[in-house]
PDB file of C-alpha atoms in Angstrom:
ATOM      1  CA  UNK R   4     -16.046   0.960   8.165  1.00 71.00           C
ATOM      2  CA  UNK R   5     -13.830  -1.063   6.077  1.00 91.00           C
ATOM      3  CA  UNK R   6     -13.518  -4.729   6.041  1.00 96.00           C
ATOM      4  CA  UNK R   7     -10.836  -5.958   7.840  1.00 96.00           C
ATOM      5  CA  UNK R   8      -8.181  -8.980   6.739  1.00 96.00           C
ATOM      6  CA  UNK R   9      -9.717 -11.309   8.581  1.00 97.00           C
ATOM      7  CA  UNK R  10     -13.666 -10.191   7.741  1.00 97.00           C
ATOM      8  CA  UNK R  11     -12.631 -10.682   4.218  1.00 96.00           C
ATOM      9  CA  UNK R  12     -11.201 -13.984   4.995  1.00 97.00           C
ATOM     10  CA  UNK R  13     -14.347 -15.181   7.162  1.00 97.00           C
ATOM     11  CA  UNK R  14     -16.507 -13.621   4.762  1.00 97.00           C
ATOM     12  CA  UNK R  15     -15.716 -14.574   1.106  1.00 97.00           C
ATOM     13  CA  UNK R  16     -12.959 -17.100   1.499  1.00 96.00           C
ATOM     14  CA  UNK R  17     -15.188 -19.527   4.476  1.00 95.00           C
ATOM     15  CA  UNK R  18     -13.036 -18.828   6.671  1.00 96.00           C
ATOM     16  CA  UNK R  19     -13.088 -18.616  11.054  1.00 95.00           C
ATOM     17  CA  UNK R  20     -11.806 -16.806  13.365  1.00 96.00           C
ATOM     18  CA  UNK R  21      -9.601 -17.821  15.978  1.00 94.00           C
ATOM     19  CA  UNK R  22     -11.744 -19.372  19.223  1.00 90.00           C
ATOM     20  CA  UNK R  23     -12.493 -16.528  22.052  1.00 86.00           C
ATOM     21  CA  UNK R  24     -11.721 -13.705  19.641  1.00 87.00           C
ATOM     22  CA  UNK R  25     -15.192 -12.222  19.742  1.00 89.00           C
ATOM     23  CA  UNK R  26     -14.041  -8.972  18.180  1.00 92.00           C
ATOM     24  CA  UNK R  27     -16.578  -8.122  15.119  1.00 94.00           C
ATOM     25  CA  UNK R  28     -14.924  -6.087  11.780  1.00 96.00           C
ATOM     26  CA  UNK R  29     -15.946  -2.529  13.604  1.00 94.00           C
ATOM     27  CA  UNK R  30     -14.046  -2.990  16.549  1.00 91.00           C
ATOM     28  CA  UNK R  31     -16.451  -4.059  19.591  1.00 89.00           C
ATOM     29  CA  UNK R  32     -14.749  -6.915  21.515  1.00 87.00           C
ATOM     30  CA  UNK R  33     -17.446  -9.173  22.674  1.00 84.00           C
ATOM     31  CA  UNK R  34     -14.647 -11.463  24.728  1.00 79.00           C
ATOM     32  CA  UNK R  35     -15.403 -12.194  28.554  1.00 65.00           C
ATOM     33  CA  UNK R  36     -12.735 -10.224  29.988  1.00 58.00           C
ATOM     34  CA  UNK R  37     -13.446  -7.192  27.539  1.00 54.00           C
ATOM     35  CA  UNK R  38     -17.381  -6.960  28.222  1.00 50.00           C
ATOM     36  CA  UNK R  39     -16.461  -7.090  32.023  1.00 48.00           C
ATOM     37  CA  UNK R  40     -13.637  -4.770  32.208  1.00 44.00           C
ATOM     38  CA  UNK R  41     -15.733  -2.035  30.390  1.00 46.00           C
ATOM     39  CA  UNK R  42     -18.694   0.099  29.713  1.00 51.00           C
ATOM     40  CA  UNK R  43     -20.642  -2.212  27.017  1.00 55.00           C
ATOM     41  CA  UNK R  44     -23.732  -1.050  24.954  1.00 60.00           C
ATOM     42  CA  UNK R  45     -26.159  -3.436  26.324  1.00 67.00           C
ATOM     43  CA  UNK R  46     -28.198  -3.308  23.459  1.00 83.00           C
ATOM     44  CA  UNK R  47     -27.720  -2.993  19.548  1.00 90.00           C
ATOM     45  CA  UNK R  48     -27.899  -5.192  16.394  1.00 94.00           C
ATOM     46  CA  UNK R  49     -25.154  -7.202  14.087  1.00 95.00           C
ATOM     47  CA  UNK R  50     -25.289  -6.367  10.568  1.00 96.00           C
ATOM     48  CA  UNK R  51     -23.107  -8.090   8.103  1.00 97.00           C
ATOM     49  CA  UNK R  52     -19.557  -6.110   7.028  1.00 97.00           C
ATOM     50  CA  UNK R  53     -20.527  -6.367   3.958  1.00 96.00           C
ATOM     51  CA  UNK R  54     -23.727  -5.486   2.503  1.00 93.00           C
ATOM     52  CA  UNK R  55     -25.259  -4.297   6.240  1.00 94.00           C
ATOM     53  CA  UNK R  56     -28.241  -6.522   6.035  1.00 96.00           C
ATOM     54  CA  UNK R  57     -29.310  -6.915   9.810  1.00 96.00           C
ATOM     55  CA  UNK R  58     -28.836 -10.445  11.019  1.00 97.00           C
ATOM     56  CA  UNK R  59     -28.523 -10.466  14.864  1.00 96.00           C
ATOM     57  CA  UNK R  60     -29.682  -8.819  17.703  1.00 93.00           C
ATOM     58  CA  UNK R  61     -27.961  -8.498  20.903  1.00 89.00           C
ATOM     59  CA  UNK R  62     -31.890  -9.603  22.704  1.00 88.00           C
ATOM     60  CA  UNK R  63     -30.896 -13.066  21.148  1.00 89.00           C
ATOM     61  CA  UNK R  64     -27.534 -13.243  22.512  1.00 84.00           C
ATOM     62  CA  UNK R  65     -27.253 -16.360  25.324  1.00 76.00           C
ATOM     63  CA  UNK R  66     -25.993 -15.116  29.021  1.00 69.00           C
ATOM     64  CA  UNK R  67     -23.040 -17.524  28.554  1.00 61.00           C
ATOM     65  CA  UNK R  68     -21.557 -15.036  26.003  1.00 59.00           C
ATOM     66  CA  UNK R  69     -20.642 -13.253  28.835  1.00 55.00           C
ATOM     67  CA  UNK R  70     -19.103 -15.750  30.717  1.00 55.00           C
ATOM     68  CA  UNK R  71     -17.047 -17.016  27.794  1.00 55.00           C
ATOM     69  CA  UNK R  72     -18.101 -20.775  28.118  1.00 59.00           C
ATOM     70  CA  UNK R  73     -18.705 -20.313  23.806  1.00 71.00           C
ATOM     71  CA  UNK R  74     -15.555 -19.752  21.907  1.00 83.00           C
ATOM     72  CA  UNK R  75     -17.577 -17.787  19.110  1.00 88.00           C
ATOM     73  CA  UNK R  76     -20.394 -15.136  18.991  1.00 91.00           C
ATOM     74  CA  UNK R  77     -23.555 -17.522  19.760  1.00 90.00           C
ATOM     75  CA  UNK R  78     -27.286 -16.158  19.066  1.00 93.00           C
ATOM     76  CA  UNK R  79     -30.507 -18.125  19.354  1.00 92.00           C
ATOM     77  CA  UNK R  80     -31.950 -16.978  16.363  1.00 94.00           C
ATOM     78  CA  UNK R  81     -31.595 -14.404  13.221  1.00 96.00           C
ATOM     79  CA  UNK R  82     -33.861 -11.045  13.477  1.00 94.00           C
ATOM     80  CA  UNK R  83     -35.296 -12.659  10.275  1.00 95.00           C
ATOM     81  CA  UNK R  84     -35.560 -15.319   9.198  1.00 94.00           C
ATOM     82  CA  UNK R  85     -34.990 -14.397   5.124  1.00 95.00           C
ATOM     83  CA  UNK R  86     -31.958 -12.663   6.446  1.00 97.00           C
ATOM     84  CA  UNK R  87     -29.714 -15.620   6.405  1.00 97.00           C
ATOM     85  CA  UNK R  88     -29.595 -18.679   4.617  1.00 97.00           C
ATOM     86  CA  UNK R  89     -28.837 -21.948   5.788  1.00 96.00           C
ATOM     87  CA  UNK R  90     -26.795 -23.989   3.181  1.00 93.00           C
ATOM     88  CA  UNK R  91     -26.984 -27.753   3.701  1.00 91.00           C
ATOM     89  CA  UNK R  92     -23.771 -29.957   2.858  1.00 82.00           C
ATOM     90  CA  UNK R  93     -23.633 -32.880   0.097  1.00 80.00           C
ATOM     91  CA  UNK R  94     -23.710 -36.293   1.754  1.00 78.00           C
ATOM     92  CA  UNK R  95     -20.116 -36.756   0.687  1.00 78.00           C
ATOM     93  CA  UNK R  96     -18.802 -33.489   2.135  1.00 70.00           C
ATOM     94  CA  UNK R  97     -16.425 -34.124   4.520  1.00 70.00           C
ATOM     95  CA  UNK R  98     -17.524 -31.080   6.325  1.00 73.00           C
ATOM     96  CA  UNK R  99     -21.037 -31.943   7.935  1.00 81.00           C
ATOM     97  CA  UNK R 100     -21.738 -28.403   9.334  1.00 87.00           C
ATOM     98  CA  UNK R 101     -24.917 -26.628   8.157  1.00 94.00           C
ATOM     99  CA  UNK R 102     -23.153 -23.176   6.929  1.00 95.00           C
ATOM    100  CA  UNK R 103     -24.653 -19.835   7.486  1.00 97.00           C
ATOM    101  CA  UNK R 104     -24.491 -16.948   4.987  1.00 97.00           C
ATOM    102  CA  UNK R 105     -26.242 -13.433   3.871  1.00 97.00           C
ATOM    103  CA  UNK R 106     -29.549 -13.717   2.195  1.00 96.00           C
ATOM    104  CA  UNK R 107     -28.590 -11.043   0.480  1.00 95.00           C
ATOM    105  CA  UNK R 108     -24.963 -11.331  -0.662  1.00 95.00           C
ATOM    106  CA  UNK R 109     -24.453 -14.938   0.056  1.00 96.00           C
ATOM    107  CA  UNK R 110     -21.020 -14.451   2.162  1.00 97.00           C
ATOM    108  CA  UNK R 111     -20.568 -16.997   4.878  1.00 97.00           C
ATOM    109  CA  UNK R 112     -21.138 -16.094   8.372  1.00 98.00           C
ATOM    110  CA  UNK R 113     -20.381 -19.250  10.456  1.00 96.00           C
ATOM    111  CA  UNK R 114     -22.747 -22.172  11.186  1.00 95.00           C
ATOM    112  CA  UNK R 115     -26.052 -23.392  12.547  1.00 95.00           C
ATOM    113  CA  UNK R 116     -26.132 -26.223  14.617  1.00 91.00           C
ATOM    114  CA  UNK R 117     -29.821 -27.011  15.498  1.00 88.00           C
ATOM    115  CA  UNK R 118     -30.515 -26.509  19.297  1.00 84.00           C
ATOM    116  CA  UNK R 119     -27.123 -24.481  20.043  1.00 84.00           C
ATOM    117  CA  UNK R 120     -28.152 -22.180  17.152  1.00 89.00           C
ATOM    118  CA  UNK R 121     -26.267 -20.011  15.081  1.00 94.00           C
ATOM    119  CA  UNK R 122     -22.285 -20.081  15.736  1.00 94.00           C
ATOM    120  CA  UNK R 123     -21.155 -16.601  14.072  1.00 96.00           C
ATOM    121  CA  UNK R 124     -17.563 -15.668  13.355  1.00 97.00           C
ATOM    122  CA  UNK R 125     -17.443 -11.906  15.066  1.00 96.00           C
ATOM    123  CA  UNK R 126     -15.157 -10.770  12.235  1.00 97.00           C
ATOM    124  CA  UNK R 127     -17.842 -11.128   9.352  1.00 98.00           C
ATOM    125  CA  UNK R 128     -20.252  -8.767  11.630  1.00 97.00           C
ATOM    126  CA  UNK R 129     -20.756  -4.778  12.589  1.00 96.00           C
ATOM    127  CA  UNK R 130     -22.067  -4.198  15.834  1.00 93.00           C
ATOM    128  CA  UNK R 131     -24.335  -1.079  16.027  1.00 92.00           C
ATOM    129  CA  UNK R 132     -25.202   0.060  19.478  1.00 89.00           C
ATOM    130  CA  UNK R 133     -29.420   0.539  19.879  1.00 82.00           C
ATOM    131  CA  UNK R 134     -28.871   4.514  19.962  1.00 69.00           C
ATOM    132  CA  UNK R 135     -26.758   4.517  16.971  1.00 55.00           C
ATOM    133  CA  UNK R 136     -29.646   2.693  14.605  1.00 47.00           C
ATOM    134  CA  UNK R 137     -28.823   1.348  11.623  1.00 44.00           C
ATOM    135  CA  UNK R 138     -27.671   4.297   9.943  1.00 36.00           C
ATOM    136  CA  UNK R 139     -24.457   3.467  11.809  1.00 34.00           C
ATOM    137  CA  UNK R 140     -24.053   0.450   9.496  1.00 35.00           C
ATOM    138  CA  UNK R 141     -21.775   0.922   6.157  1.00 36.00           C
ATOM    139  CA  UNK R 142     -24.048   0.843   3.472  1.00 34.00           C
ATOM    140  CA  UNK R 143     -21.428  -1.192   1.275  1.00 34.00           C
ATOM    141  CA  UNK R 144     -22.972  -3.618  -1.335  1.00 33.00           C
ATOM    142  CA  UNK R 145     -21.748  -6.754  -2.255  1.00 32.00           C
ATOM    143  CA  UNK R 146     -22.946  -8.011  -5.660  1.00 31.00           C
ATOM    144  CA  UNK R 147     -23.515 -11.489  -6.217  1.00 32.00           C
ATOM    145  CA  UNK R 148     -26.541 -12.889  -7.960  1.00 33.00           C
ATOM    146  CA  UNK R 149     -27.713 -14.802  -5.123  1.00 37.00           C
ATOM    147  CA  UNK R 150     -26.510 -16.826  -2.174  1.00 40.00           C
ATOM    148  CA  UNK R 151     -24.035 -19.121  -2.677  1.00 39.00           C
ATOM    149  CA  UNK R 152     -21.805 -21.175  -0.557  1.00 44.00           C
ATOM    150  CA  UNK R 153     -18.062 -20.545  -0.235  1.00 43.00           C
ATOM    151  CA  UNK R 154     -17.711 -24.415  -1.092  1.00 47.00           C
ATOM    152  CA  UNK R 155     -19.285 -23.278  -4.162  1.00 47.00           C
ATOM    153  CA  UNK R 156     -17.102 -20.528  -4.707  1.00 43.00           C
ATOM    154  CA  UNK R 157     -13.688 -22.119  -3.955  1.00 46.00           C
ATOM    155  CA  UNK R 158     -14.562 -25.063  -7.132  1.00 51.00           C
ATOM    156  CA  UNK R 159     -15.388 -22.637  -9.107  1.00 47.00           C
ATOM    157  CA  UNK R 160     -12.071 -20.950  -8.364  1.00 43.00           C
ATOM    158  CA  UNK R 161      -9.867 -24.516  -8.339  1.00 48.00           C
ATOM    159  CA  UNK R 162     -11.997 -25.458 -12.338  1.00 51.00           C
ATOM    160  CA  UNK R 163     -10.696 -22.423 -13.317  1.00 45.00           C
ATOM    161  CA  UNK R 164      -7.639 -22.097 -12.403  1.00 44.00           C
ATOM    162  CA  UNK R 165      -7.144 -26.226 -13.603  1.00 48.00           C
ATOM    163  CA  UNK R 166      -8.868 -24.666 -16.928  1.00 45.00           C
ATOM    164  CA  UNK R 167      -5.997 -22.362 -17.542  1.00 43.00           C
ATOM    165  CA  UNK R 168      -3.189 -23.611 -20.353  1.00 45.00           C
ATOM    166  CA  UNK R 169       0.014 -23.956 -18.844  1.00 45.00           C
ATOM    167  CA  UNK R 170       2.578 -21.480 -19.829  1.00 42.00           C
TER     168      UNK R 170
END
């Protein structure tokens, strides 16, 4: 599966998706009135749209995801806990969210916020259903050295592009 606009946007620009739109990059719409109005594999894990690393499982999805009293994909906790990293803003961030990304290619997922756990933008995830395993996953690699937060990424992108001479 390819990444879509808006998985690319969520997922290497820090981006979020639009509140109630619980549909993840491969096409599984996990909004209220879609879950209700259709057969729904009951069972299956999130892997990330890019790199595939398994980060949630539906077993850690809250009954109020079904009801859609949360306005993103909500889970209680990881299926690892080295599968995601939690990056922690500077005290003079105006943004005081705890951010979420890969372990393993350090794009940003959405946020943590303690006792509500992990908010997770739908677009940065595949969904494959229990009976598919993860061989149903895209196998696509992202390369980065390590994780890194998107705040990280977009100075690096405003130094350089303040570094450039003016033509």
């Amino acid at each position: 599966t390819e990444v879509t606009s808006q998985g690319k946007k969520v997922l290497l620009e820090g981006g979020t998706d639009q509140p109630n739109i619980k549909l993840t990059n491969n096409g599984y719409d996990f909004s209220a009135g879609s879950i209700q109005s259709r057969s729904f594999p009951s069972e299956g894990i999130f892997v990330c749209a890019i790199g595939s690393l398994p980060l949630f499982s539906t077993a850690d999805l809250p009954p109020a995801i079904l009801s859609s009293s949360t306005e993103w994909l909500s889970f209680k906790r990881p299926i690892a806990e080295d599968h995601v990293e939690l990056i922690h803003p500077d005290k003079m961030d105006l943004d005081q969210r705890v951010e979420v990304v890969d372990a393993r290619t350090g794009c940003h997922l959405g946020h943590y916020f303690g006792s509500d756990g992990f908010c997770i933008n739908a677009s940065a995830l595949n969904f494959v259903p229990s009976e598919k395993g993860i061989a149903g996953s895209n196998g696509k690699e992202c390369t980065l050295l390590g994780p890194i937060s998107w705040r990280s990424f977009l100075e690096d992108v405003a130094a350089n592009h303040d570094s450039k001479p003016q033509q």
